[in-house]
Amino acid sequence: MDRRHFIVGSAMVAAGAALASSLGLSKARAAAPQGTKQAPGYYRTKVGSIEIVALSDGGMTLGDELMLKTDAETLAAAREKNFIKAGKEFPAY
């Protein structure tokens, strides 16, 4: 980027900011409607007056090759502790 493009770009940003303030554009102040029901893929809970929504974008499984810095004995113990059959991959949801 050369000096001329920098100056033109800076001027455009300044003009855009001045135009936005003169038109009265500001942040949106509308509150999102709070949900009342659970739905698949969403988990809603309240923390004080704020509603928290956790979204599930799907799941996958993790093979042993993705478990770094561990050995087969540790993985077998983890499977047994979490009721995962031998040879099955670890779920990641």
Tab-separated table of C-alpha atoms in Angstrom:
chain	number	residue	atom	x	y	z
A	1	MET	CA	0.000	0.000	0.000
A	2	ASP	CA	1.445	3.357	-0.958
A	3	ARG	CA	0.930	6.748	0.691
A	4	ARG	CA	-1.785	7.859	-1.723
A	5	HIS	CA	-3.952	4.776	-1.078
A	6	PHE	CA	-3.414	5.183	2.666
A	7	ILE	CA	-4.540	8.826	2.608
A	8	VAL	CA	-7.593	8.081	0.451
A	9	GLY	CA	-8.557	5.134	2.673
A	10	SER	CA	-8.131	7.194	5.840
A	11	ALA	CA	-10.293	9.952	4.408
A	12	MET	CA	-13.015	7.454	3.524
A	13	VAL	CA	-13.008	6.001	7.032
A	14	ALA	CA	-13.217	9.485	8.582
A	15	ALA	CA	-16.042	10.487	6.234
A	16	GLY	CA	-17.936	7.287	7.024
A	17	ALA	CA	-17.601	7.881	10.768
A	18	ALA	CA	-18.766	11.497	10.417
A	19	LEU	CA	-21.712	10.442	8.263
A	20	ALA	CA	-22.765	7.705	10.684
A	21	SER	CA	-22.723	10.091	13.653
A	22	SER	CA	-24.622	12.821	11.749
A	23	LEU	CA	-27.333	10.342	10.734
A	24	GLY	CA	-27.785	9.229	14.319
A	25	LEU	CA	-26.700	5.662	13.639
A	26	SER	CA	-25.771	3.830	16.815
A	27	LYS	CA	-25.717	0.393	18.304
A	28	ALA	CA	-28.861	-1.703	18.284
A	29	ARG	CA	-30.709	-1.557	21.569
A	30	ALA	CA	-33.351	-4.196	20.980
A	31	ALA	CA	-33.332	-7.087	23.406
A	32	ALA	CA	-33.514	-10.592	22.003
A	33	PRO	CA	-36.669	-12.433	23.019
A	34	GLN	CA	-36.025	-15.017	25.679
A	35	GLY	CA	-36.923	-18.576	24.806
A	36	THR	CA	-39.304	-20.546	26.929
A	37	LYS	CA	-38.781	-24.082	25.584
A	38	GLN	CA	-35.850	-26.376	25.047
A	39	ALA	CA	-35.223	-27.559	21.509
A	40	PRO	CA	-32.873	-30.175	20.038
A	41	GLY	CA	-29.393	-28.740	19.701
A	42	TYR	CA	-30.054	-25.880	22.135
A	43	TYR	CA	-29.749	-25.755	25.897
A	44	ARG	CA	-31.144	-22.693	27.646
A	45	THR	CA	-30.529	-21.644	31.228
A	46	LYS	CA	-30.837	-18.423	33.192
A	47	VAL	CA	-28.009	-16.773	35.097
A	48	GLY	CA	-29.630	-13.916	36.974
A	49	SER	CA	-31.508	-11.882	34.381
A	50	ILE	CA	-29.382	-13.174	31.483
A	51	GLU	CA	-30.401	-16.149	29.356
A	52	ILE	CA	-27.515	-18.388	28.297
A	53	VAL	CA	-27.992	-20.536	25.182
A	54	ALA	CA	-25.550	-23.353	24.445
A	55	LEU	CA	-25.642	-24.529	20.834
A	56	SER	CA	-24.672	-28.031	19.780
A	57	ASP	CA	-23.185	-28.070	16.313
A	58	GLY	CA	-22.851	-31.832	16.209
A	59	GLY	CA	-20.541	-34.438	17.545
A	60	MET	CA	-17.661	-36.584	16.485
A	61	THR	CA	-15.452	-39.331	17.801
A	62	LEU	CA	-11.757	-39.210	18.559
A	63	GLY	CA	-9.499	-42.120	17.746
A	64	ASP	CA	-6.507	-43.184	19.810
A	65	GLU	CA	-4.107	-41.509	17.374
A	66	LEU	CA	-5.525	-38.122	18.399
A	67	MET	CA	-4.845	-38.722	22.098
A	68	LEU	CA	-1.398	-37.215	22.458
A	69	LYS	CA	1.093	-37.844	25.258
A	70	THR	CA	-0.618	-41.000	26.504
A	71	ASP	CA	-0.229	-44.745	26.185
A	72	ALA	CA	-2.546	-47.690	25.510
A	73	GLU	CA	-2.799	-48.524	29.225
A	74	THR	CA	-4.042	-45.029	30.104
A	75	LEU	CA	-6.537	-45.087	27.231
A	76	ALA	CA	-7.866	-48.475	28.351
A	77	ALA	CA	-8.343	-47.121	31.891
A	78	ALA	CA	-10.151	-44.049	30.528
A	79	ARG	CA	-12.461	-46.258	28.433
A	80	GLU	CA	-13.295	-48.421	31.444
A	81	LYS	CA	-13.943	-45.393	33.669
A	82	ASN	CA	-16.309	-43.888	31.063
A	83	PHE	CA	-18.055	-47.153	30.125
A	84	ILE	CA	-16.682	-47.167	26.565
A	85	LYS	CA	-16.207	-50.628	25.089
A	86	ALA	CA	-12.690	-51.708	24.130
A	87	GLY	CA	-11.815	-50.707	20.574
A	88	LYS	CA	-14.452	-47.933	20.416
A	89	GLU	CA	-13.476	-44.305	19.850
A	90	PHE	CA	-13.952	-41.552	22.427
A	91	PRO	CA	-17.059	-39.386	21.830
A	92	ALA	CA	-16.579	-35.619	21.586
A	93	TYR	CA	-19.829	-33.664	21.730
